[in-house]
PDB file of C-alpha atoms and ligand atoms in Angstrom:
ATOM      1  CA  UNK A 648      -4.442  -0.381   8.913  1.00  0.00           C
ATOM      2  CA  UNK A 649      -6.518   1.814  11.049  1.00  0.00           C
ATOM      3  CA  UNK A 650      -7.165   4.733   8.707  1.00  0.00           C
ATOM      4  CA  UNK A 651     -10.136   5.999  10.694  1.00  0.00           C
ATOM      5  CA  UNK A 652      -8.968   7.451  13.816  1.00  0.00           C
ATOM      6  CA  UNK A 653     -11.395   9.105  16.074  1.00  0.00           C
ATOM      7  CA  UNK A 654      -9.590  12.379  17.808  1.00  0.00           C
ATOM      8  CA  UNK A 655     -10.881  12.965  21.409  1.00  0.00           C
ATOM      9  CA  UNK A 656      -9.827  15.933  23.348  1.00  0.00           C
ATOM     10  CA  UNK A 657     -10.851  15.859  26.864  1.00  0.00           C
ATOM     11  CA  UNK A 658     -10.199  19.420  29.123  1.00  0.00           C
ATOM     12  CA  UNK A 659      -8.896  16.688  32.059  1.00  0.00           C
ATOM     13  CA  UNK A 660      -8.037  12.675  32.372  1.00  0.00           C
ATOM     14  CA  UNK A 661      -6.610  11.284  35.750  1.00  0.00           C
ATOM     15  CA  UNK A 662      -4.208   9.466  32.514  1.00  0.00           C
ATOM     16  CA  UNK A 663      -5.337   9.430  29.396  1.00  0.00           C
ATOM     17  CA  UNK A 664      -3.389   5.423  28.821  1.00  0.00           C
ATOM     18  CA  UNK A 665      -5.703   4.348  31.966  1.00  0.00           C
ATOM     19  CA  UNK A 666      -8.737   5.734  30.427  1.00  0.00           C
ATOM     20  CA  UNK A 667      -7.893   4.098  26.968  1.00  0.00           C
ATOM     21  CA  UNK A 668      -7.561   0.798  28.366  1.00  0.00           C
ATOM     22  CA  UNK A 669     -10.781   0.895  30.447  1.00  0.00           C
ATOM     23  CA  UNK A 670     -12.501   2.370  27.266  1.00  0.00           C
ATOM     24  CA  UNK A 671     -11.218  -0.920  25.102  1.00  0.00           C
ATOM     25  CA  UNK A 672     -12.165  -3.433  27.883  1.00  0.00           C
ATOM     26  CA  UNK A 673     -15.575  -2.197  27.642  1.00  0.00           C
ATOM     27  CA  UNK A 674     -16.093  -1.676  23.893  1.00  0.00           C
ATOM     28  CA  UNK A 675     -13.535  -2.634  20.827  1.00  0.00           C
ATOM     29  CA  UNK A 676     -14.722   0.371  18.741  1.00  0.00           C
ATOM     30  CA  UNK A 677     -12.010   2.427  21.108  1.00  0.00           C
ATOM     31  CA  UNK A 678      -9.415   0.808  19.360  1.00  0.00           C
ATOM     32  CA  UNK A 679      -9.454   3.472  17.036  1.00  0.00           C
ATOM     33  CA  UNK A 680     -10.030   6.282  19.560  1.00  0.00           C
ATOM     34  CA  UNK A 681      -6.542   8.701  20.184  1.00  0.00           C
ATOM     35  CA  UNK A 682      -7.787  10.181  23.675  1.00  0.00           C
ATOM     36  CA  UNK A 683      -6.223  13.588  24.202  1.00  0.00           C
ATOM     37  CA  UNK A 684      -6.297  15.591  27.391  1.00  0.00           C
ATOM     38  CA  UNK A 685      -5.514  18.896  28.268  1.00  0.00           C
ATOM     39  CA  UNK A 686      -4.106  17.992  31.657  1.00  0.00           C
ATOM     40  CA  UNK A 687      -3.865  14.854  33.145  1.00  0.00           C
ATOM     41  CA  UNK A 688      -4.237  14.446  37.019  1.00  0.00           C
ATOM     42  CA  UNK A 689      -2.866  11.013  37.658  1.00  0.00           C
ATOM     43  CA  UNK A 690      -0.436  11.098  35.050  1.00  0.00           C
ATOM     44  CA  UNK A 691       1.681   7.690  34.927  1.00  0.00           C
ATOM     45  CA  UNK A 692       5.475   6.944  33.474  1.00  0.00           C
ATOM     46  CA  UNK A 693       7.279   4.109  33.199  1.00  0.00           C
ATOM     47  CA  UNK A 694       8.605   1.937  36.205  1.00  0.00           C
ATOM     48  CA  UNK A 695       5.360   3.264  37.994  1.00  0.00           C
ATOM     49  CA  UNK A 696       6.498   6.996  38.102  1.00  0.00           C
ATOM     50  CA  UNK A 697       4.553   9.604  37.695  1.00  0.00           C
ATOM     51  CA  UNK A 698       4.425  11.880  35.473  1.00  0.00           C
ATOM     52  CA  UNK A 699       3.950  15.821  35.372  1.00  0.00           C
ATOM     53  CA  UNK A 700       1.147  16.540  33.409  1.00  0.00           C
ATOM     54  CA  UNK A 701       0.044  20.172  34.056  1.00  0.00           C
ATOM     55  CA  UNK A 702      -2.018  22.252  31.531  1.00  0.00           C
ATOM     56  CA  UNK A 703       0.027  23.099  28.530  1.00  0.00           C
ATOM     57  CA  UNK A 704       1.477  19.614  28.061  1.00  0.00           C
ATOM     58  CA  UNK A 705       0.009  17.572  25.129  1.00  0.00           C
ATOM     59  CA  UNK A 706      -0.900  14.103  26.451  1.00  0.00           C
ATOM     60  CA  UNK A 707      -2.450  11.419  24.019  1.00  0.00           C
ATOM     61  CA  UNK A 708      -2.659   7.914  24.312  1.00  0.00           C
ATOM     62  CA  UNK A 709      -3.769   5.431  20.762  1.00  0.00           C
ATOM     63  CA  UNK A 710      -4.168   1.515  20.887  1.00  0.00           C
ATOM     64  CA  UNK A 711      -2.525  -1.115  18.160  1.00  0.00           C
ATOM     65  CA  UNK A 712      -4.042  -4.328  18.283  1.00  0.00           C
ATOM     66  CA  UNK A 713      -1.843  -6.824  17.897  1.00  0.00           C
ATOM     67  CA  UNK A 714      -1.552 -10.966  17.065  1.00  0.00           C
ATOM     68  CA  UNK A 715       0.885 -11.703  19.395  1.00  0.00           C
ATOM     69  CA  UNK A 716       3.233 -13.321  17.045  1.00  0.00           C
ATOM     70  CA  UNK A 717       4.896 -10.154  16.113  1.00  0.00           C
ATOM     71  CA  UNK A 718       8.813 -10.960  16.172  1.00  0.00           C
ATOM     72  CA  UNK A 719       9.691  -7.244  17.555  1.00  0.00           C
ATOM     73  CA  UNK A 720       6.961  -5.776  20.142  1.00  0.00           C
ATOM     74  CA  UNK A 721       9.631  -4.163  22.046  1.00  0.00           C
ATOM     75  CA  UNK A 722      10.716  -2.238  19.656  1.00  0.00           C
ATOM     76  CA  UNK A 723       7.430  -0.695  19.636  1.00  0.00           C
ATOM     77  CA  UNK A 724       8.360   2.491  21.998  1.00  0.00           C
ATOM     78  CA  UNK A 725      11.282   2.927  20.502  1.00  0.00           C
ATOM     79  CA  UNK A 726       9.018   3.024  16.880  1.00  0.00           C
ATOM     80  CA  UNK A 727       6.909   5.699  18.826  1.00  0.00           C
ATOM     81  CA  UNK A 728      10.014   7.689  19.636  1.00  0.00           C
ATOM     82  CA  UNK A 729      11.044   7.942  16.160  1.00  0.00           C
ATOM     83  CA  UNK A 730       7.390   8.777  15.252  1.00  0.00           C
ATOM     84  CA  UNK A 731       7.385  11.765  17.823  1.00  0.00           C
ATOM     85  CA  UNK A 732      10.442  12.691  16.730  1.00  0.00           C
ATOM     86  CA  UNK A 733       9.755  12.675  13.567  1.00  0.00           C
ATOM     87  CA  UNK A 734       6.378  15.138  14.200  1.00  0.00           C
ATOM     88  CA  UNK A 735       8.202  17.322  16.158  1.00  0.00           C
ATOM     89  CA  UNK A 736      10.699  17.996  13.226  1.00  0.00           C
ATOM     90  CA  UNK A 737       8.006  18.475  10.836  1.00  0.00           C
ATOM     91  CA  UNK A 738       5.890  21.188  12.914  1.00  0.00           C
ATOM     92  CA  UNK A 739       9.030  22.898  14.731  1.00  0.00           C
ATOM     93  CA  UNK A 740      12.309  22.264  12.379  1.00  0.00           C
ATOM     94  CA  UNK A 741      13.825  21.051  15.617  1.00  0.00           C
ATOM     95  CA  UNK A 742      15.638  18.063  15.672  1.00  0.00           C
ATOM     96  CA  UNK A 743      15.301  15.538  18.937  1.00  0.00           C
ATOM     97  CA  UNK A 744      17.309  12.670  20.478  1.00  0.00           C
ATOM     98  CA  UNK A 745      15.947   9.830  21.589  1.00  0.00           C
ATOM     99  CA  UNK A 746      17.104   8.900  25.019  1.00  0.00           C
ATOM    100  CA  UNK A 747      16.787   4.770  24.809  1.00  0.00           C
ATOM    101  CA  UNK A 748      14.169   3.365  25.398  1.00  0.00           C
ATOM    102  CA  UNK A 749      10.929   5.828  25.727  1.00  0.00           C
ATOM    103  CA  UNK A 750      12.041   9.559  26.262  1.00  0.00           C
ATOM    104  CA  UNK A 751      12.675  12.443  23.907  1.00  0.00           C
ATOM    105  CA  UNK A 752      15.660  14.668  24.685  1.00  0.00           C
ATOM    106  CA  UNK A 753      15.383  18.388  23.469  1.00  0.00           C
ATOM    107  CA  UNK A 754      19.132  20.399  23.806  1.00  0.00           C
ATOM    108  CA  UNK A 755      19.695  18.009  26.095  1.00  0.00           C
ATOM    109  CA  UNK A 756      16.661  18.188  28.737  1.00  0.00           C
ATOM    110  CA  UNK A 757      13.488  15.446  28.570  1.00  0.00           C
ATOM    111  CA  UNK A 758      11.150  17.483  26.456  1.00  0.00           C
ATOM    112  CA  UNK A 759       8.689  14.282  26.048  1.00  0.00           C
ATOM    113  CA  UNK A 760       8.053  10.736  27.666  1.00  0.00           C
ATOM    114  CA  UNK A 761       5.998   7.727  26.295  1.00  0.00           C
ATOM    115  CA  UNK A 762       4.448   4.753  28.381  1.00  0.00           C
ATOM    116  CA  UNK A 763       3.575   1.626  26.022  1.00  0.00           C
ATOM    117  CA  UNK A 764       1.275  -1.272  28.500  1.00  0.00           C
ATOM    118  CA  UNK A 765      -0.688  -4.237  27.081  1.00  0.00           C
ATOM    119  CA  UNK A 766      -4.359  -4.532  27.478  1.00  0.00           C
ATOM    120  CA  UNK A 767      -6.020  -8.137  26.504  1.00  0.00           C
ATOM    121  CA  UNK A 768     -10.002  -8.162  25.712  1.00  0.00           C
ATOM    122  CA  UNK A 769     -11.627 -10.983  24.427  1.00  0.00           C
ATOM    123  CA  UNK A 770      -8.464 -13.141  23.425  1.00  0.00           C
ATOM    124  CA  UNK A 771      -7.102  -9.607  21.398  1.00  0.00           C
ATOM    125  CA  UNK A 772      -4.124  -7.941  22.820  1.00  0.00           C
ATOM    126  CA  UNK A 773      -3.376  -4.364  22.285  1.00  0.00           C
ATOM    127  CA  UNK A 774      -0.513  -2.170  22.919  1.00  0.00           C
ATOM    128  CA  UNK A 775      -1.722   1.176  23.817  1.00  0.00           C
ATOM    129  CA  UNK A 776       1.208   4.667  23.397  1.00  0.00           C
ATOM    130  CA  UNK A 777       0.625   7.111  25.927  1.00  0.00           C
ATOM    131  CA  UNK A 778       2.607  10.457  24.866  1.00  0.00           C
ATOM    132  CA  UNK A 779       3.245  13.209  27.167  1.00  0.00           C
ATOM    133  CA  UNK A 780       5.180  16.290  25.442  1.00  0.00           C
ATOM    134  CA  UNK A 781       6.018  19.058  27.710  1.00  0.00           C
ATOM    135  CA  UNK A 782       4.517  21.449  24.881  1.00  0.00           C
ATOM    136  CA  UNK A 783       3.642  25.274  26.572  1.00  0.00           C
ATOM    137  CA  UNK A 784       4.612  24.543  29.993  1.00  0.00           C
ATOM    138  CA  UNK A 785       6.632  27.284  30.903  1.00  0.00           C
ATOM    139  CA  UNK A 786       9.837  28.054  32.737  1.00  0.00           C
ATOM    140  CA  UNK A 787       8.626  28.775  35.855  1.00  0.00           C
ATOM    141  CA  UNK A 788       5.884  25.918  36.222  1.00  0.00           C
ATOM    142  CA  UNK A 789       8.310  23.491  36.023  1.00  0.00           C
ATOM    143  CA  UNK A 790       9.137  22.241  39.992  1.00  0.00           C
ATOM    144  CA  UNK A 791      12.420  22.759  40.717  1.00  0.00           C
ATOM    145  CA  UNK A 792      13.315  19.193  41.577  1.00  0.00           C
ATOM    146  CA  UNK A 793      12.351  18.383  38.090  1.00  0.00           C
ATOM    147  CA  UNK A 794      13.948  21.573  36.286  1.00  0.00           C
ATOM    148  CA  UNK A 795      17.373  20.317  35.576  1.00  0.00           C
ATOM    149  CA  UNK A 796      15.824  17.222  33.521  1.00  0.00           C
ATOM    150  CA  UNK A 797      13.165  18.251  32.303  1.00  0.00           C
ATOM    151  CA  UNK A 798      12.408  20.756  29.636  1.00  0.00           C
ATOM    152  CA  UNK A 799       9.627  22.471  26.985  1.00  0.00           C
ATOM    153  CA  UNK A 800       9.553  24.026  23.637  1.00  0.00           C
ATOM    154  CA  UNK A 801       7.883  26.850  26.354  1.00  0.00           C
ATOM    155  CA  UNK A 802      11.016  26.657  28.030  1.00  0.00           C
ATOM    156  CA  UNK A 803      13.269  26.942  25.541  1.00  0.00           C
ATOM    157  CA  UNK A 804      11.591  30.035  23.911  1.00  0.00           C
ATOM    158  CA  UNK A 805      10.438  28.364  21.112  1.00  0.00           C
ATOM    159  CA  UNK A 806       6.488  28.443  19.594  1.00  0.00           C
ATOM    160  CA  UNK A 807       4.397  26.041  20.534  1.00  0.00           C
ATOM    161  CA  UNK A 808       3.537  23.688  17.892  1.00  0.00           C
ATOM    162  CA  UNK A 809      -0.557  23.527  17.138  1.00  0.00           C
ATOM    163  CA  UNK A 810      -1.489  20.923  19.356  1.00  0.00           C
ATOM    164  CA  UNK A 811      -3.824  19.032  17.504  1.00  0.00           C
ATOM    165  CA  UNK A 812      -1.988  19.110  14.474  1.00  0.00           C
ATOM    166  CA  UNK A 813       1.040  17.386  16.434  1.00  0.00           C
ATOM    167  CA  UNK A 814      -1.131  14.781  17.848  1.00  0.00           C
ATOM    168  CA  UNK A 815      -2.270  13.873  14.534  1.00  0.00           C
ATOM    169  CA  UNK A 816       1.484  13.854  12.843  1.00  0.00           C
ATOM    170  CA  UNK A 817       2.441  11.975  15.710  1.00  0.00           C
ATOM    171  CA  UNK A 818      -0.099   9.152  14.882  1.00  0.00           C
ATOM    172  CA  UNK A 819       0.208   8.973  11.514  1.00  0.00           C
ATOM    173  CA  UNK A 820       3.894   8.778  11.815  1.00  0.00           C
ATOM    174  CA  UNK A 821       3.128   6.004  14.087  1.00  0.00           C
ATOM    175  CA  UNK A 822       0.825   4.010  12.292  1.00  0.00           C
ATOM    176  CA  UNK A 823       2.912   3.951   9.056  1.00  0.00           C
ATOM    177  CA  UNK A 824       5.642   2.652  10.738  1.00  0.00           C
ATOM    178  CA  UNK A 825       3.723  -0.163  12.032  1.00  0.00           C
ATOM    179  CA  UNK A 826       0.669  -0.850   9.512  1.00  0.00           C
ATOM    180  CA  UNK A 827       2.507   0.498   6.300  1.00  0.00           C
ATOM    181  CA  UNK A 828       6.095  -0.146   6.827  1.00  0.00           C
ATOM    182  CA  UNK A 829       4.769  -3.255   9.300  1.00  0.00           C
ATOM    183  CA  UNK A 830       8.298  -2.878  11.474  1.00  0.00           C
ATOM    184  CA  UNK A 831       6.174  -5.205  14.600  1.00  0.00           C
ATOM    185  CA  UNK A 832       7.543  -8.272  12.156  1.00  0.00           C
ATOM    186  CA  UNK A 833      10.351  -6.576   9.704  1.00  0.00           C
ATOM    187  CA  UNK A 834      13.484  -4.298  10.143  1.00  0.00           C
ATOM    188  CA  UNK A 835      14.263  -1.374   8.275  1.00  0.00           C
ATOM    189  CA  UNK A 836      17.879  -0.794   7.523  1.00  0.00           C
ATOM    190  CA  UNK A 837      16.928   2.984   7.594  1.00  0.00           C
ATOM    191  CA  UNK A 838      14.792   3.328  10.496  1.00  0.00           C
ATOM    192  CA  UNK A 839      17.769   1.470  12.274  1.00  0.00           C
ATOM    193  CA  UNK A 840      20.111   3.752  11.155  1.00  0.00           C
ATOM    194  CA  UNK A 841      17.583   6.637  11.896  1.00  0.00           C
ATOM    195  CA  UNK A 842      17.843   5.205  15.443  1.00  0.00           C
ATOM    196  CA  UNK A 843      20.912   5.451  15.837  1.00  0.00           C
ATOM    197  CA  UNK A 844      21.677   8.656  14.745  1.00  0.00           C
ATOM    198  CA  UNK A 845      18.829  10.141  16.882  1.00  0.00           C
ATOM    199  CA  UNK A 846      20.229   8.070  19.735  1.00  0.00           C
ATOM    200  CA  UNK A 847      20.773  10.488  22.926  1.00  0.00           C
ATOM    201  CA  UNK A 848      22.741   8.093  24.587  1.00  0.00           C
ATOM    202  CA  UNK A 849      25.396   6.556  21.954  1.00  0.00           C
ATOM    203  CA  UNK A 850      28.912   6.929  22.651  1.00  0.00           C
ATOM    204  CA  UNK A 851      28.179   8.263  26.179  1.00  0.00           C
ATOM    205  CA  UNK A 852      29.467   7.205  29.572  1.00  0.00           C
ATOM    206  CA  UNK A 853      26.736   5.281  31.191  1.00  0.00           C
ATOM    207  CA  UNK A 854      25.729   3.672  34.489  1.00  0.00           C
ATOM    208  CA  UNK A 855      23.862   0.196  34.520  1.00  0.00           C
ATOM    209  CA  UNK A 856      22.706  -1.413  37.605  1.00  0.00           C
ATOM    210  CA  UNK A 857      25.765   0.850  39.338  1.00  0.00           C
ATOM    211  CA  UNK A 858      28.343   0.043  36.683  1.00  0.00           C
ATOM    212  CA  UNK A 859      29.940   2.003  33.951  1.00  0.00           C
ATOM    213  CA  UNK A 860      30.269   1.673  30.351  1.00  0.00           C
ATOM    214  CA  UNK A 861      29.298   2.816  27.390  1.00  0.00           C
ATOM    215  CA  UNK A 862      26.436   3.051  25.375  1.00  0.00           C
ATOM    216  CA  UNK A 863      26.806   1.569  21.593  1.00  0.00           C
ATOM    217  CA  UNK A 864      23.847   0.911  19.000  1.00  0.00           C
ATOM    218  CA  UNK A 865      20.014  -0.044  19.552  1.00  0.00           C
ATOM    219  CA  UNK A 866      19.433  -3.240  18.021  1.00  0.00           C
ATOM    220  CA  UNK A 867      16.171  -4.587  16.021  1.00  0.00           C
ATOM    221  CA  UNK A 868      15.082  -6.319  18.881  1.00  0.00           C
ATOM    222  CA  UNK A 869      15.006  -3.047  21.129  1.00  0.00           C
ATOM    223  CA  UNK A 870      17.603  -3.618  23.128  1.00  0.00           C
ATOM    224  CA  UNK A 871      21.054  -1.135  23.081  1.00  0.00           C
ATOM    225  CA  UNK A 872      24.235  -2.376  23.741  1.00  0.00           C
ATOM    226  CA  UNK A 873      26.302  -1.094  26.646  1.00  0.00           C
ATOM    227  CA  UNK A 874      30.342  -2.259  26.669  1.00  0.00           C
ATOM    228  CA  UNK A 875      30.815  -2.633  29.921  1.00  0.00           C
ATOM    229  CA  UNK A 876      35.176  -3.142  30.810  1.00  0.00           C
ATOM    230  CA  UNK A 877      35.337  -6.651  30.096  1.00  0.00           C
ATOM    231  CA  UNK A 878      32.350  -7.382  27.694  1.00  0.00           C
ATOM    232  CA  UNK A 879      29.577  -5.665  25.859  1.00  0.00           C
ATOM    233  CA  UNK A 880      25.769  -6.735  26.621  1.00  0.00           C
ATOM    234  CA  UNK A 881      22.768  -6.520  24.855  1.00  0.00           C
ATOM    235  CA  UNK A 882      19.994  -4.425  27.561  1.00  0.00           C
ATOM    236  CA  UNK A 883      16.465  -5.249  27.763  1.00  0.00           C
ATOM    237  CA  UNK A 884      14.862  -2.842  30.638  1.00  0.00           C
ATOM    238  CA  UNK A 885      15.526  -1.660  33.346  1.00  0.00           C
ATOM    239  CA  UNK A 886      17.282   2.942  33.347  1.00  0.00           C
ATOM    240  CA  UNK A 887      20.334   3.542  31.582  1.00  0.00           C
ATOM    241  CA  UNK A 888      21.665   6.609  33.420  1.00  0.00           C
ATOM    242  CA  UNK A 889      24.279   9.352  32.257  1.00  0.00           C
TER     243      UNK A 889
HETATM  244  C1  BTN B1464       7.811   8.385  31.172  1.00  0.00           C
HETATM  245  O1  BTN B1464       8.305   9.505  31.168  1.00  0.00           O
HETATM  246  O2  BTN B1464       8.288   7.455  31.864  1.00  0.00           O
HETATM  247  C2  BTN B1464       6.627   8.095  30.300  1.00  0.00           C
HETATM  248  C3  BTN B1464       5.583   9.170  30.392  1.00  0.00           C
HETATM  249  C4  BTN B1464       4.346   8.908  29.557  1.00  0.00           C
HETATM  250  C5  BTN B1464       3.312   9.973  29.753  1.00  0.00           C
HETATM  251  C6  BTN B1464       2.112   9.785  28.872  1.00  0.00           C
HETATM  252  S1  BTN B1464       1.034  11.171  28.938  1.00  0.00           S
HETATM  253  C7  BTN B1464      -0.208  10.287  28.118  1.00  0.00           C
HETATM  254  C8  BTN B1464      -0.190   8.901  28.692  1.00  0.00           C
HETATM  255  N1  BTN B1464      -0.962   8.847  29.924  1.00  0.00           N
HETATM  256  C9  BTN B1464      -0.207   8.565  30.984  1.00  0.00           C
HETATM  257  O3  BTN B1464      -0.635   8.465  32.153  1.00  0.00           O
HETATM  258  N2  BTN B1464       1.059   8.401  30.632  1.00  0.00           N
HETATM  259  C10 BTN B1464       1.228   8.589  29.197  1.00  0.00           C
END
């Protein structure tokens, strides 16, 4: 259990989950490091995007060593989404969806987006959570090729939550879920069925790799199921679109 975490806020990171990793291949004290930025200028997202990390976003990235014989590390992001989600509830009283596998949807806009890699130093492998939330960004910063997806609580005239308070809910949130409730190696009936009914995409018309269907449950072993017309499969990676 890594009760000691050591809160780093930094006014600028090209990405804070780059930084994180470099830190940890030079010294295994970062483990317990959560680096924070207040803008990031080579923000990354997943399938090598980038991602839009102006001032007024909250951007955080925290490492979990692992053994490698954990029987569910991709359900990891999807244990980070119900962590954020969870934090954001607590500070805000607004509830989120979780938009399979690694964004959060706020009235129906991508309010947030996390980036889980693997780092191995000296025969130890660690996942390391990058967060991005689109916290105080406002309205009008947002480019306009991103403004019908994306969205922030700035956005959607709500207060922005204290920043380092959310950071630190997020964590802890995190790190029960994985050292206290230790879901890496069990399932949770509830946390499943918290899934689920966070889900963004359940019961919605989808497109996989061009063809339609729709989107059922997430399983334990992070996939979701899409019925597709003639069967329903279980899907690993790859962008679910709707
Ligand atoms: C995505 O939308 O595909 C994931 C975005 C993840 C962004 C966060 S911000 C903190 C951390 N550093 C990065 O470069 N990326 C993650």
């Amino acid at each position: 259990m890594l009760t000691e975490r050591n809160y780093i806020m930094l006014p600028s990171a090209s990405s804070t989950n780059t930084l994180l990793k470099e830190k940890i291949l030079s010294s295994g004290a970062a483990v317990y490091d959560v680096l924070c930025a207040e803008r990031q200028t080579a923000g990354r997202g997943r399938l090598g995007r980038t991602f839009f990390s102006p001032r007024g976003g909250i951007y955080f990235s925290a490492a979990y060593p692992i053994g490698g014989n954990e029987k569910n590390i991709p359900f990891f992001t999807l244990l980070a989404g119900i962590a954020v989600s969870r934090a954001i509830f607590e500070l805000t009283n607004e509830e989120t969806q979780i938009k399979w596998p690694n964004d959060i949807y706020l009235h129906n806009k991508k309010l947030c987006g996390i980036l889980t890699e693997l780092v191995a130093q000296n025969g130890r492998t660690h996942i390391i959570c990058g967060v991005g939330i689109n916290a105080g960004v406002t309205k009008e910063e947002i480019p306009p090729e991103l403004a019908d997806k994306m969205t922030s609580f700035a956005a959607q005239g709500l207060a922005v939550p204290n920043k380092e308070a959310l950071i630190k809910r997020c964590v802890e949130n995190l790190d029960a879920l994985v050292y206290e409730q230790k879901l890496l190696n069990e399932t949770s009936p509830a946390v499943t069925a918290e899934l689920d009914e966070k889900s963004f995409l359940r019961g919605k018309t989808v497109i996989y790799n061009g063809q339609k269907g729709t989107a059922g449950s997430i399983n334990t072993d992070g996939s979701i199921n899409i019925r597709f017309a003639k069967k329903t499969e279980r899907i690993f990676t790859g962008e679910i679109l709707f």
